[in-house]
Each structure stands twice: as C-alpha cells, then as structure tokens.
Coordinates of C-alpha atoms in Angstrom, one line a residue:
Chain A
M1 CA 57.8 112.2 103.0
L2 CA 58.2 111.0 106.6
V3 CA 59.7 107.8 105.4
V4 CA 62.3 109.7 103.4
L5 CA 63.2 111.8 106.4
R6 CA 63.5 108.8 108.6
R7 CA 65.7 107.1 106.1
F8 CA 67.9 110.2 105.8
F9 CA 68.2 110.4 109.6
L10 CA 69.1 106.7 109.9
T11 CA 71.7 107.1 107.2
M12 CA 73.3 110.0 108.8
L13 CA 73.3 108.1 112.1
Q14 CA 75.0 105.2 110.5
I15 CA 77.6 107.4 108.8
S16 CA 78.4 109.1 112.2
L17 CA 78.6 105.7 113.9
I18 CA 81.1 104.4 111.4
I19 CA 83.2 107.5 111.5
L20 CA 83.2 107.4 115.3
A21 CA 84.3 103.7 115.2
V22 CA 87.1 104.6 112.8
L23 CA 88.3 107.4 115.1
T24 CA 88.2 105.1 118.1
L25 CA 90.2 102.5 116.2
L26 CA 92.8 105.1 115.3
F27 CA 93.1 106.2 118.9
F28 CA 93.7 102.7 120.2
L29 CA 96.0 101.8 117.4
Q30 CA 98.1 104.8 118.3
R31 CA 98.3 103.6 121.9
L32 CA 99.3 100.1 120.7
S33 CA 102.3 101.5 118.9
G34 CA 104.3 101.7 122.1
D35 CA 105.3 105.2 123.2
P36 CA 104.1 107.8 120.7
A37 CA 106.4 110.3 122.4
A38 CA 109.5 108.2 121.7
V39 CA 108.3 107.7 118.2
L40 CA 107.9 111.5 117.8
V41 CA 111.3 112.5 119.0
G42 CA 113.2 109.4 118.0
H43 CA 114.3 106.5 120.1
N44 CA 117.8 107.9 120.6
A45 CA 116.5 111.0 122.4
S46 CA 117.3 111.6 126.1
P47 CA 114.8 110.2 128.6
E48 CA 114.2 113.7 129.9
L49 CA 113.2 114.9 126.5
I50 CA 110.9 112.0 126.0
A51 CA 109.3 112.6 129.4
A52 CA 108.8 116.2 128.5
V53 CA 107.1 115.4 125.2
R54 CA 105.0 112.8 127.0
A55 CA 103.7 115.4 129.4
E56 CA 103.1 117.9 126.6
M57 CA 101.2 115.3 124.6
G58 CA 99.1 114.5 127.6
L59 CA 100.2 110.9 127.6
N60 CA 100.4 110.8 131.4
D61 CA 96.7 111.5 131.7
P62 CA 94.3 108.6 132.4
L63 CA 93.2 106.7 129.2
P64 CA 89.6 107.8 129.2
Q65 CA 90.6 111.5 129.4
Q66 CA 93.1 111.0 126.6
Y67 CA 90.4 109.4 124.5
A68 CA 88.1 112.3 125.2
V69 CA 90.7 114.8 124.2
F70 CA 91.5 112.9 121.1
M71 CA 87.9 112.6 120.0
S72 CA 87.0 116.2 120.7
R73 CA 90.1 117.3 118.7
A74 CA 89.2 114.9 115.9
L75 CA 85.6 116.2 115.8
Q76 CA 87.0 119.7 115.5
L77 CA 89.1 118.2 112.6
D78 CA 92.3 118.7 114.4
F79 CA 94.6 115.7 113.9
G80 CA 97.8 117.5 114.9
E81 CA 100.8 118.5 112.9
S82 CA 102.6 116.2 110.5
T83 CA 106.0 115.6 112.0
R84 CA 107.5 115.5 108.6
F85 CA 106.0 118.6 107.0
Q86 CA 105.4 120.7 110.1
A87 CA 102.0 121.6 108.9
P88 CA 98.4 120.6 110.0
A89 CA 98.0 117.0 108.8
L90 CA 94.4 117.5 107.6
D91 CA 95.4 120.4 105.4
L92 CA 98.0 118.3 103.8
V93 CA 95.5 115.6 103.0
L94 CA 92.9 118.0 101.7
Q95 CA 95.5 119.5 99.4
R96 CA 95.9 116.1 97.8
F97 CA 92.2 115.2 97.8
P98 CA 91.3 116.9 94.5
N99 CA 94.1 114.9 92.7
S100 CA 92.8 111.6 94.0
L101 CA 89.2 112.6 93.2
L102 CA 90.2 113.6 89.7
L103 CA 92.0 110.2 89.2
A104 CA 89.0 108.3 90.5
L105 CA 86.5 110.3 88.5
S106 CA 88.4 110.0 85.2
A107 CA 88.8 106.3 85.8
L108 CA 85.1 106.0 86.4
A109 CA 84.3 107.9 83.3
L110 CA 86.6 105.8 81.2
A111 CA 85.1 102.6 82.7
V112 CA 81.6 103.7 81.9
L113 CA 82.4 105.0 78.4
V114 CA 84.2 101.8 77.4
G115 CA 82.3 99.3 79.6
L116 CA 78.8 100.2 78.8
P117 CA 78.9 99.9 75.0
L118 CA 81.1 96.8 75.1
G119 CA 78.8 95.2 77.7
I120 CA 75.7 95.8 75.5
Y121 CA 77.6 94.5 72.5
A122 CA 78.7 91.4 74.4
A123 CA 75.1 90.8 75.5
I124 CA 73.6 91.1 72.0
Y125 CA 76.2 88.9 70.4
H126 CA 76.7 86.6 73.4
D127 CA 76.7 83.5 71.2
R128 CA 79.0 84.9 68.6
P129 CA 82.8 84.6 68.7
D130 CA 83.4 88.3 69.2
G131 CA 81.0 88.4 72.1
K132 CA 82.8 85.4 73.6
V133 CA 86.2 87.0 73.1
I134 CA 85.1 90.1 74.9
N135 CA 83.8 88.0 77.8
M136 CA 87.1 86.1 78.0
L137 CA 89.1 89.3 78.0
T138 CA 87.1 90.6 80.9
G139 CA 88.0 87.5 82.8
V140 CA 91.7 88.1 82.2
L141 CA 91.4 91.8 83.2
Q142 CA 89.7 90.9 86.4
A143 CA 92.4 88.5 87.3
M144 CA 95.1 91.1 86.7
P145 CA 96.2 93.0 89.7
S146 CA 96.1 96.7 88.9
F147 CA 99.8 97.3 89.8
W148 CA 100.9 94.6 87.4
L149 CA 98.9 96.0 84.6
G150 CA 100.4 99.4 85.4
L151 CA 103.9 97.9 85.3
L152 CA 103.2 96.4 81.9
L153 CA 101.9 99.7 80.6
L154 CA 105.0 101.5 81.9
L155 CA 107.1 98.8 80.2
I156 CA 105.4 99.5 76.9
F157 CA 104.6 103.2 76.9
S158 CA 107.4 104.5 79.1
V159 CA 110.4 102.2 78.6
H160 CA 109.9 101.1 75.0
L161 CA 107.8 103.8 73.2
R162 CA 109.0 106.6 75.5
W163 CA 105.6 108.4 75.2
V164 CA 105.4 109.2 78.8
G165 CA 107.7 109.4 81.8
S166 CA 107.4 106.8 84.6
V167 CA 106.8 109.4 87.3
A168 CA 103.4 111.0 86.9
H169 CA 103.8 114.1 88.9
L170 CA 106.8 115.2 86.8
E171 CA 104.7 115.4 83.7
D172 CA 103.5 118.9 82.9
N173 CA 100.9 117.8 80.4
L174 CA 97.6 116.8 82.1
L175 CA 96.9 114.1 79.6
K176 CA 100.3 112.6 79.9
R177 CA 100.1 112.8 83.7
M178 CA 96.6 111.1 83.9
A179 CA 96.7 108.6 81.0
L180 CA 98.5 105.6 82.5
P181 CA 97.1 105.9 86.0
T182 CA 93.6 106.3 84.7
I183 CA 93.8 103.3 82.4
T184 CA 95.4 101.2 85.2
L185 CA 92.8 102.1 87.7
A186 CA 89.9 101.8 85.3
A187 CA 90.8 98.4 83.9
F188 CA 89.3 96.2 86.6
Y189 CA 86.1 98.2 86.9
T190 CA 85.7 98.3 83.1
A191 CA 85.9 94.5 83.0
R192 CA 83.5 94.1 85.8
L193 CA 81.0 96.6 84.3
I194 CA 81.1 94.8 81.0
R195 CA 80.3 91.5 82.8
M196 CA 77.5 93.0 84.8
V197 CA 75.9 94.8 81.8
R198 CA 76.2 91.6 79.8
S199 CA 74.7 89.3 82.3
G200 CA 72.0 91.8 83.3
L201 CA 71.0 92.4 79.8
I202 CA 71.0 88.8 78.8
E203 CA 68.7 88.0 81.7
T204 CA 66.4 90.9 80.9
L205 CA 66.2 89.9 77.2
H206 CA 64.8 86.5 78.3
Q207 CA 61.9 88.0 80.2
P208 CA 58.4 87.7 79.0
Y209 CA 57.8 91.4 78.6
V210 CA 60.6 91.6 76.1
L211 CA 59.0 88.7 74.2
T212 CA 55.7 90.7 74.3
A213 CA 57.3 93.8 73.0
H214 CA 58.8 91.8 70.1
S215 CA 55.5 90.2 69.3
K216 CA 53.7 93.5 69.3
G217 CA 56.0 94.2 66.3
L218 CA 58.2 96.9 67.9
M219 CA 61.5 97.6 66.2
P220 CA 64.2 95.3 67.7
R221 CA 66.4 98.4 68.3
N222 CA 63.6 100.0 70.3
V223 CA 62.9 96.9 72.3
L224 CA 66.6 96.7 73.2
F225 CA 67.4 100.3 74.0
I226 CA 64.1 101.4 75.4
H227 CA 62.5 98.4 77.0
A228 CA 65.3 96.0 78.0
L229 CA 68.2 98.3 78.7
K230 CA 66.3 100.5 81.1
N231 CA 65.6 97.7 83.4
A232 CA 68.9 96.0 83.0
L233 CA 70.8 99.2 83.9
L234 CA 68.9 100.1 87.1
P235 CA 71.0 98.1 89.5
I236 CA 74.2 98.9 87.6
I237 CA 73.8 102.7 88.2
A238 CA 74.1 102.2 91.9
L239 CA 76.9 99.8 91.6
V240 CA 78.9 102.2 89.5
T241 CA 78.5 104.9 92.2
L242 CA 79.9 102.3 94.6
D243 CA 82.8 101.8 92.3
L244 CA 83.8 105.4 93.0
S245 CA 84.4 104.6 96.6
L246 CA 86.3 101.4 95.8
M247 CA 88.5 103.4 93.4
I248 CA 89.5 105.8 96.1
G249 CA 90.8 102.7 98.0
G250 CA 92.3 101.2 94.9
S251 CA 94.0 104.4 93.9
I252 CA 96.4 104.0 96.8
I253 CA 98.2 101.3 94.9
V254 CA 98.0 103.0 91.5
E255 CA 99.1 106.4 92.9
T256 CA 102.1 104.7 94.6
L257 CA 103.1 102.9 91.4
F258 CA 103.0 106.0 89.3
S259 CA 104.1 108.5 92.0
Y260 CA 100.9 110.3 91.3
S261 CA 100.5 113.1 93.9
G262 CA 97.3 112.0 95.6
M263 CA 96.1 111.2 99.1
G264 CA 97.0 107.5 98.8
E265 CA 100.6 108.0 97.8
Q266 CA 101.0 110.5 100.6
M267 CA 99.5 108.1 103.1
V268 CA 101.8 105.3 102.1
R269 CA 104.8 107.5 102.4
A270 CA 103.5 108.8 105.8
I271 CA 103.4 105.2 107.0
F272 CA 107.1 104.7 106.0
N273 CA 108.0 108.0 107.7
R274 CA 106.1 107.0 110.9
D275 CA 104.1 110.2 110.5
Y276 CA 101.1 109.2 112.4
A277 CA 99.2 112.5 112.4
L278 CA 99.3 112.4 108.6
V279 CA 98.2 108.7 108.5
Q280 CA 95.3 109.4 110.8
A281 CA 94.1 112.4 108.9
S282 CA 94.4 110.3 105.6
V283 CA 92.4 107.4 107.1
F284 CA 89.8 109.8 108.4
V285 CA 89.3 111.6 105.1
I286 CA 89.3 108.5 102.9
A287 CA 87.0 106.7 105.3
T288 CA 84.5 109.6 105.5
F289 CA 84.5 110.0 101.8
V290 CA 84.0 106.3 101.1
V291 CA 81.2 105.9 103.7
C292 CA 79.4 108.9 102.3
I293 CA 79.6 107.5 98.8
N294 CA 78.4 104.1 99.9
M295 CA 75.4 105.6 101.6
A296 CA 74.6 107.8 98.6
S297 CA 74.8 104.8 96.4
N298 CA 72.3 102.9 98.7
A299 CA 70.0 105.9 98.5
L300 CA 70.3 106.1 94.8
Y301 CA 69.5 102.5 94.4
G302 CA 66.3 103.0 96.3
F303 CA 65.6 106.1 94.2
V304 CA 65.9 104.5 90.8
D305 CA 64.2 101.2 91.8
P306 CA 61.1 101.7 93.9
R307 CA 61.0 97.9 94.7
V308 CA 64.1 98.3 96.7
R309 CA 62.8 101.5 98.4
E310 CA 59.7 99.7 99.6
G311 CA 61.7 96.8 100.9
R312 CA 60.2 94.3 98.5
V313 CA 63.5 93.4 97.0
T314 CA 66.7 93.4 99.1
A315 CA 69.6 95.1 97.4
Chain B
M1 CA 94.0 97.2 94.3
N2 CA 90.9 95.5 94.9
I3 CA 90.4 94.6 98.4
N4 CA 86.8 95.6 98.3
T5 CA 86.2 93.8 95.1
L6 CA 84.7 90.7 96.5
N7 CA 81.3 91.8 95.4
R8 CA 81.2 89.4 92.5
P9 CA 77.6 88.5 92.5
I10 CA 76.9 85.1 94.0
E11 CA 73.8 83.7 92.6
I12 CA 72.8 80.4 93.8
T13 CA 69.1 80.9 94.0
A14 CA 67.6 77.5 93.2
P15 CA 65.3 76.2 95.9
V16 CA 67.1 74.4 98.7
R17 CA 66.3 70.8 99.3
S18 CA 67.7 68.1 101.4
A19 CA 70.8 66.5 100.0
P20 CA 70.2 62.8 99.9
R21 CA 73.1 60.4 99.1
K22 CA 73.6 60.5 95.5
H23 CA 73.0 57.5 93.3
K24 CA 76.0 56.1 91.5
R25 CA 74.4 57.0 88.2
A26 CA 73.6 60.5 89.3
Q27 CA 77.2 61.0 90.2
R28 CA 78.2 59.9 86.7
R29 CA 75.8 62.3 85.2
D30 CA 77.4 65.1 87.2
W31 CA 80.8 64.2 85.7
R32 CA 79.4 64.2 82.2
W33 CA 77.9 67.5 82.8
L34 CA 81.1 68.9 84.2
R35 CA 82.9 67.9 81.0
R36 CA 80.7 70.4 79.2
Y37 CA 82.3 73.0 81.3
R38 CA 85.7 72.4 79.8
G39 CA 87.0 75.9 80.9
G40 CA 86.6 75.1 84.5
L41 CA 88.3 71.7 84.1
V42 CA 91.2 73.1 82.2
A43 CA 91.6 75.8 84.9
A44 CA 91.5 73.2 87.6
G45 CA 94.2 71.2 85.9
L46 CA 96.4 74.3 85.4
L47 CA 95.8 75.3 89.0
T48 CA 96.9 71.8 90.2
I49 CA 100.1 72.1 88.1
I50 CA 100.8 75.6 89.6
V51 CA 100.2 74.4 93.1
L52 CA 102.4 71.3 92.6
L53 CA 105.2 73.4 91.1
V54 CA 105.1 75.8 94.0
A55 CA 104.8 73.1 96.6
L56 CA 107.6 71.1 95.2
A57 CA 109.9 74.1 94.6
P58 CA 112.9 72.6 96.3
H59 CA 112.8 69.6 94.0
I60 CA 112.4 71.6 90.9
T61 CA 115.1 74.3 91.2
P62 CA 118.5 73.9 93.0
H63 CA 118.8 77.6 93.6
D64 CA 118.2 79.4 96.9
P65 CA 115.5 82.0 96.7
T66 CA 116.8 84.4 99.4
G67 CA 120.6 83.8 99.6
G68 CA 122.7 82.7 96.7
M69 CA 123.6 86.2 95.8
N70 CA 126.1 86.5 93.1
L71 CA 126.9 89.9 91.7
Q72 CA 128.7 88.4 88.7
S73 CA 125.5 86.8 87.5
R74 CA 123.2 89.8 87.8
F75 CA 120.5 90.5 85.2
I76 CA 121.0 87.3 83.2
P77 CA 118.0 87.3 80.7
P78 CA 115.8 84.2 80.2
F79 CA 117.4 81.4 78.3
W80 CA 115.9 82.2 74.9
Q81 CA 117.4 85.6 74.8
A82 CA 121.1 86.3 73.9
G83 CA 123.2 85.9 77.0
G84 CA 120.7 83.7 78.7
T85 CA 121.6 80.3 80.2
L86 CA 119.7 77.2 81.0
L87 CA 121.3 77.3 84.4
H88 CA 118.9 80.2 85.1
P89 CA 115.9 79.4 82.8
L90 CA 114.0 82.6 83.6
G91 CA 117.0 84.8 84.3
T92 CA 118.3 86.4 87.4
D93 CA 117.5 89.6 89.3
N94 CA 119.5 92.6 90.4
L95 CA 121.3 90.5 93.1
G96 CA 122.0 87.6 90.9
R97 CA 119.2 85.4 92.4
D98 CA 117.4 82.9 90.2
V99 CA 114.0 84.3 89.1
L100 CA 112.4 80.9 88.7
A101 CA 113.4 79.9 92.2
R102 CA 112.1 83.1 93.7
T103 CA 108.8 82.9 91.7
L104 CA 108.2 79.3 92.9
Y105 CA 109.2 80.0 96.5
G106 CA 107.3 83.3 96.4
G107 CA 104.2 81.4 95.4
Q108 CA 104.5 79.4 98.6
I109 CA 104.1 82.6 100.6
S110 CA 101.5 84.2 98.4
L111 CA 99.3 81.2 98.0
G112 CA 99.9 80.0 101.6
V113 CA 98.9 83.2 103.2
A114 CA 95.8 83.6 100.9
F115 CA 94.8 79.9 101.5
I116 CA 94.9 80.2 105.2
A117 CA 93.2 83.5 105.3
S118 CA 90.4 82.5 103.0
S119 CA 89.8 79.3 104.9
L120 CA 89.7 81.2 108.2
A121 CA 87.4 83.8 106.6
S122 CA 85.1 81.0 105.5
L123 CA 85.0 79.5 109.0
L124 CA 84.3 82.8 110.6
G125 CA 81.6 83.6 108.0
I126 CA 79.9 80.2 108.4
T127 CA 79.9 80.6 112.2
V128 CA 78.5 84.1 112.1
G129 CA 76.0 83.2 109.4
V130 CA 74.7 80.1 111.1
I131 CA 74.3 81.8 114.5
S132 CA 72.6 84.7 112.8
G133 CA 70.3 82.6 110.7
Y134 CA 69.5 79.9 113.2
V135 CA 69.2 82.0 116.4
G136 CA 67.5 85.0 114.8
G137 CA 66.2 87.8 116.9
L138 CA 68.5 90.4 118.4
P139 CA 71.8 88.6 117.7
D140 CA 70.8 88.3 114.1
R141 CA 69.9 92.0 113.7
A142 CA 73.2 93.0 115.4
L143 CA 75.4 90.7 113.3
M144 CA 73.7 91.7 110.1
R145 CA 74.1 95.4 110.9
L146 CA 77.7 94.7 111.5
T147 CA 78.1 93.1 108.1
D148 CA 76.4 96.1 106.5
I149 CA 78.9 98.4 108.1
W150 CA 81.8 96.0 107.2
V151 CA 80.8 96.0 103.5
A152 CA 80.7 99.8 103.5
F153 CA 84.1 100.1 105.0
P154 CA 87.2 100.9 103.0
F155 CA 89.1 97.8 104.0
L156 CA 92.5 98.6 102.5
V157 CA 92.6 101.9 104.4
L158 CA 91.9 100.1 107.7
A159 CA 94.6 97.5 106.9
L160 CA 97.1 100.2 106.1
A161 CA 96.3 102.0 109.4
V162 CA 96.9 98.8 111.3
I163 CA 100.1 97.9 109.5
A164 CA 101.4 101.5 110.0
V165 CA 101.3 100.8 113.7
V166 CA 102.0 97.1 114.3
G167 CA 104.2 96.5 111.2
S168 CA 103.5 93.6 108.8
S169 CA 104.3 90.0 109.1
P170 CA 102.5 86.9 107.6
P171 CA 100.4 86.4 110.8
I172 CA 99.2 90.0 110.7
L173 CA 98.5 89.8 107.0
I174 CA 96.5 86.6 107.6
A175 CA 94.5 88.2 110.4
L176 CA 93.7 91.3 108.3
M177 CA 92.8 89.3 105.2
T178 CA 90.6 87.1 107.2
L179 CA 88.8 90.1 108.5
S180 CA 88.4 91.4 105.0
G181 CA 86.9 88.2 103.6
W182 CA 84.4 86.8 106.1
V183 CA 81.4 89.1 105.4
Y184 CA 80.1 87.6 102.2
S185 CA 80.3 84.1 103.5
A186 CA 78.4 85.2 106.6
R187 CA 75.6 86.8 104.6
V188 CA 75.2 84.0 102.2
T189 CA 75.3 81.4 105.0
R190 CA 72.7 83.3 106.9
A191 CA 70.3 83.4 103.9
Q192 CA 70.8 79.7 103.3
T193 CA 70.3 78.8 106.9
L194 CA 67.0 80.7 107.0
K195 CA 65.8 78.7 104.0
L196 CA 66.9 75.4 105.5
R197 CA 65.3 76.2 108.8
Q198 CA 61.9 76.2 107.1
T199 CA 62.4 72.8 105.4
D200 CA 60.2 69.9 106.6
Y201 CA 63.1 67.8 107.8
V202 CA 64.5 70.5 110.0
E203 CA 61.1 71.2 111.5
A204 CA 60.6 67.5 112.0
A205 CA 64.0 67.3 113.9
V206 CA 62.9 70.3 116.0
V207 CA 59.6 68.6 116.8
L208 CA 61.4 65.4 117.7
G209 CA 63.3 67.3 120.2
A210 CA 66.8 67.1 118.7
P211 CA 69.2 69.5 120.4
P212 CA 70.0 72.7 118.3
A213 CA 73.7 71.8 118.0
Q214 CA 72.8 68.4 116.5
I215 CA 70.3 70.0 114.1
V216 CA 72.9 72.5 113.0
W217 CA 75.6 70.0 112.6
R218 CA 73.5 67.3 110.8
H219 CA 71.0 69.3 108.8
I220 CA 72.1 72.9 108.4
I221 CA 75.9 72.5 107.8
P222 CA 75.6 70.0 104.9
G223 CA 73.2 72.4 103.2
I224 CA 75.5 75.4 103.3
I225 CA 78.7 73.7 102.3
S226 CA 78.4 73.9 98.6
V227 CA 77.7 77.7 98.6
N228 CA 80.6 78.2 100.9
I229 CA 83.0 76.2 98.7
V230 CA 82.1 78.5 95.8
L231 CA 82.6 81.6 98.0
W232 CA 85.8 80.2 99.4
T233 CA 87.2 79.9 95.9
L234 CA 86.3 83.5 95.0
T235 CA 87.7 84.8 98.3
F236 CA 90.9 82.9 97.7
G237 CA 91.4 84.6 94.3
T238 CA 90.7 88.0 95.8
L239 CA 93.0 87.5 98.7
I240 CA 95.9 86.5 96.5
I241 CA 95.6 89.9 94.9
V242 CA 95.2 91.6 98.2
E243 CA 98.4 90.1 99.6
S244 CA 100.3 90.9 96.5
S245 CA 99.0 94.4 96.5
L246 CA 100.1 95.0 100.1
S247 CA 103.5 93.5 99.4
F248 CA 103.8 95.6 96.3
I249 CA 103.5 98.9 98.2
G250 CA 106.0 97.5 100.7
L251 CA 103.5 96.8 103.5
G252 CA 103.0 93.1 103.1
V253 CA 105.6 90.3 103.1
N254 CA 109.0 91.8 103.8
P255 CA 112.1 91.1 101.7
P256 CA 114.3 89.1 101.4
T257 CA 111.4 86.6 101.7
P258 CA 110.1 86.5 98.2
S259 CA 106.4 87.0 97.4
W260 CA 104.9 87.7 94.1
G261 CA 104.0 91.2 95.2
N262 CA 107.3 92.3 96.6
M263 CA 109.2 90.8 93.6
L264 CA 107.1 93.0 91.4
S265 CA 107.8 95.9 93.7
D266 CA 111.5 95.4 93.4
S267 CA 111.2 95.0 89.6
Q268 CA 110.0 98.6 89.3
T269 CA 113.5 100.0 89.6
Y270 CA 114.9 97.8 86.8
L271 CA 112.0 98.2 84.4
Q272 CA 114.5 99.7 81.9
D273 CA 117.1 96.9 82.1
A274 CA 115.2 93.7 83.0
W275 CA 111.7 93.2 81.7
W276 CA 111.5 89.6 82.9
L277 CA 111.7 90.7 86.5
S278 CA 108.3 92.3 86.2
V279 CA 106.7 89.9 83.7
V280 CA 107.5 86.5 85.3
P281 CA 106.0 87.0 88.8
G282 CA 103.1 89.0 87.4
L283 CA 102.3 86.2 84.9
A284 CA 102.4 83.6 87.7
L285 CA 100.1 85.8 89.7
M286 CA 97.6 86.5 86.9
L287 CA 97.5 82.9 85.7
T288 CA 96.8 81.6 89.3
V289 CA 94.0 84.1 89.9
L290 CA 92.5 83.5 86.5
C291 CA 92.4 79.7 87.2
V292 CA 91.0 80.2 90.7
N293 CA 88.3 82.5 89.3
A294 CA 87.5 80.1 86.5
V295 CA 87.2 77.2 88.9
G296 CA 85.0 79.3 91.2
D297 CA 82.7 80.2 88.3
A298 CA 82.4 76.5 87.2
L299 CA 81.7 75.5 90.8
Q300 CA 79.1 78.2 91.1
K301 CA 77.3 76.8 88.0
L302 CA 77.7 73.3 89.3
A303 CA 76.2 74.2 92.7
A304 CA 73.3 76.1 91.1
R305 CA 72.5 73.2 88.9
H306 CA 72.9 70.7 91.7
L307 CA 70.3 72.6 93.8
D308 CA 68.1 72.8 90.7
A309 CA 68.0 69.1 90.2

C-alpha cells in the first residue's frame, strides 16, 4: 500500500513539474515575441497608447515579478482575455474541449474495433497471402500522413460522391460530421495497432507454454483466445491509452483540415490571429491533458503487468 | 499528425559483442542474406531514384517552381487527360506553375529539412546517451529523467507554441524537429553503452589505463553505430511527415517556396477542380516515407542478425 501511495505521489509531482515547465516556457516565449503590448494594440498605434498598455499589463515591472504574477495567475487558471473574442481564453478552450475529446475517443474506438480483430487475424494467418496483404496495407497506412488521407477521403466522398460536405462543423448530422475526421485520425493508429497485435501474438504463440497448452490437448481456439491473447494484449492495453494522448496532438491537423470545431483548430487560428492568450490557454489544456493520460497509461501498465510494477521489466 | 509517433518499437536485443573486421566471405554472406529481404532492397532502390530525381530537379524540368506564373495555363491536367500537354506532364496549379517542377523542388526542402534534423537528432541523442551510459551516477539519472518527461510531452503543441511566437523558417523547423527526435536515440544509445561497458575488452582498456575519451571513441562508438543507423532511418521518415504536417497547417515552410506539405495545403481550395494538385505531392510524400520505413525495417533485421551472429 505504501508503495502505491509513494508511486502516486511521485506521479503527481512529475505531472506538476511538467506543467510548471510548460508554463515557464510559455512565459518566456511571450517575452521573446518582442513587445506584447504593441502586438496587442497593433503596431500602428500611437506610442502613448502602447506605453499605457505596457504599464497596464505590468510589462515595466522587473522580470521576476512579472514571472511571479504570470505564474500565480496561471495557477488560478487565469490566462487573460482572448483579444479576438473578448472572452476569458480558458473558457473558450474548455468549450471546445469536449469536441476534441469526442473526436479522439471515437477514433480510438474505431482503431480498437478494427485493429484488434485484424491484428489477431494477421497473426494467425501470418504466412498466408491474406495475412501478408494486411501487413503490407498497414505499412502503407503508416507512411500516409493523416492530412493526405483526409484530402483523399474528401476527394472521394465529398467532391465525387457528395455524401458529406467538406466543412465538418456545418454538418447537422453527427454521423456526417464525425465520419471523415474519425476515419482520418484513426487510420494511423489502426495500422499501428494491427502491427503490434500481430507481432505480439506471433511472439507469444512461439512460447513454450503455448506448446504445452497444445500438447495437453486443449482446443486450439481456447489456447489462442484464453492463453496466448491474454499475455499478448497486456502491453497493448497501456499503449492504446497512450494513443489517446497522441490523438489529441494529432487531431490538431485533422481538425484544421476538416474545419472541425475542436481545440486544435481554434489554436491554429489563434496563432494566425496572434491571439496569445488563447494560444497559451490551449497549450496549457492540451499539455495537462496529455501528461495526465501518459501518467495514467504508465500506472495502468504497472497495474495489468505486475512484472513492470515490481521493476523486473522496464516498460 | 504524428509527431509523437516515433514509438515504433526498436528491438535489437541480441547480445552485444565486439565487432571484429569482417572476413571477405562473411561479407558476401551478408549480401546473400540481404537478397532475401527483397522488400528492403526494392525500397532502397526506389528511394535512391526519388533522391536523385529531387536532387537533379534543375536538370529534369525546365520550369521554375516559384516564379513562371502564367494565368493562361492554369489548371492544365496531367498529360493523359483531355487538355493535358507533355509540356507540363503532371499538370499546372492555380497560378499556372508546373506541378512536376514544384514537386521535385518541394522535395528538396522536405527531404533536406528532415535529413538535417534527423542527423542532428542522432548526434544529440548519441552524445546524451553515451554520456549517460558511460558516466552513470547523477548525470545519468538526470538525463534519463529528462527523456522520460520528453517522451510524455505533446511535442506538436510545443512546436506550435514556439512557432506562434518566433514564426517559422527552415532553421526554426530544423531546431524543433531535432528536439523532437533525439530522445529515442539517447535511450537506445544509453542502453547499448551500458552493455558495452561490461564487455571484457572495454574493461581491459580501462585496466590498461586508456583515457575515457579514447575508450568511448574506439570501443563504444563503433558498437552503437548500427543501432543508431536504424533509428536514424525511422526518425528521418517520421520527420518528413512532421515537416509536411506543419507546412500543411501553414506553420512550416512558407509559400512561395514549395514543400510537399504546403503544396497539399494549397490544393485544398481546388479539390473540386484539380485532383492532381492534391494527389501528386501526396503520392511523392507517401512513397518516400514508405521506402524510408521499409529500408529502416530491413536494416533493423540486418542489425539484429548481425549482432546475433
């Protein structure tokens, strides 16, 4: 029990440290950008106005004091107002968060639903032509940048077949809105999952205990699904959790391509609008989410595989 | 986009041994064995062709990739379609620029940036890995903690935050991509260095009083090269996609300089009228990455087998 508590404490410490590092980086990046006051009011503004804004933003204070103010505000989840939307930046990001999460979760679900059975199939029949074809296709999918796959899907389903529009957030039907972004985001992870399940299962099937199970006369189906699959899937469970955090990052591209109203699309537009408060809030939310998922994934890995927990095998 | 996707498992787990000079016959055996991995060889051949085409772009196409705008010759389809012409074999874009020329010159940027960044990432990773593995102790623990955090970090978001402030240019892209790619090389190098340190010949060198720099240079570095070549290949493939993804959302290589990513970005607007604008650069991108990955996989098998022998 004590070990678990200690691990939990260490994990929380690590999460806090990473988030503090992200905030520090954001602070210094903002200073790097030249004069934030000039950016805020526009470079054509009168020097008096810029000076007034500088004073109001506290930019004349010594750097450590500015840093302290920035950090204490950030820790109270105050990133300032979005210059574009005249609303608290964090609220804007959190409004978009469910959309991004929905996209990532549905892509993850699709990846598991398609990838797991296909991976098992490709492992069982790894020396048959169809198994090899699956393996080759995964190679192609992994080499395909998500945005190009998305463009091709748009070309087929939007331009030629006219099943869906090319702008996701204009679709009123949830299925139509989600279909292409989900497939696009899921493709890479599906391919990777198939490969991992395939290679993991092939390796497990060659282990002595599987041979023992066969020679005991167990039904081949049971050996496969009960004995082999259980072991082969252990590391994959944790990696799939990890995929969720990668997808939040990857969805920035997919959301931009399909004009899907998520955090990523908002962040990219905020960058073009020089809306730093919104960029900072977006980075903070995404980073926090990703880091938490990663830590959860580590913990889960230790939970499902005691060898990792006891430090006998390094993950 | 898959900045964080460099977690393709690297498994070169055979016991490490010294690498004596290979016998002529052993070398020939290696080649015969490599022939069995036809996929990797075909990929290497294709990759060579792609690199040559891209590098020799000025000799292959007479067109100018950035200028040469001609609004009369906009949206000419590839030559096999009605209205196509062999003057522009793969058609022209919305400003009448030759798509083949832009794809070839775009490849120079895309491949060049990824090549430099993955090489720098390898160097950084090897340096960190060797220091961590050879020195051990506190530096080791600090550096490995850093790699833990680095892996857990959403890299694309960080890159976007930096680009939001300092803008994007090839040097910035290279720096960011280097920072995204060094971690795996550092970890693998460290693990390998730890193994090599325990070999008899390294211990003998230590006992004989050889200076650490010499031991590292003569005995450690040769043993970590093959692993790092494999990793370099995989990083290269990943970073090609990273660059194109950043350029695609408009935060990478800026127009009018063509890169595969920003060509695809431009093509979005004309999806309706000109399919070739989105298919040609994308195909080039995918073929290149596919070949790089296939070569990487083959090298990985080769290295594992080499260590086994």
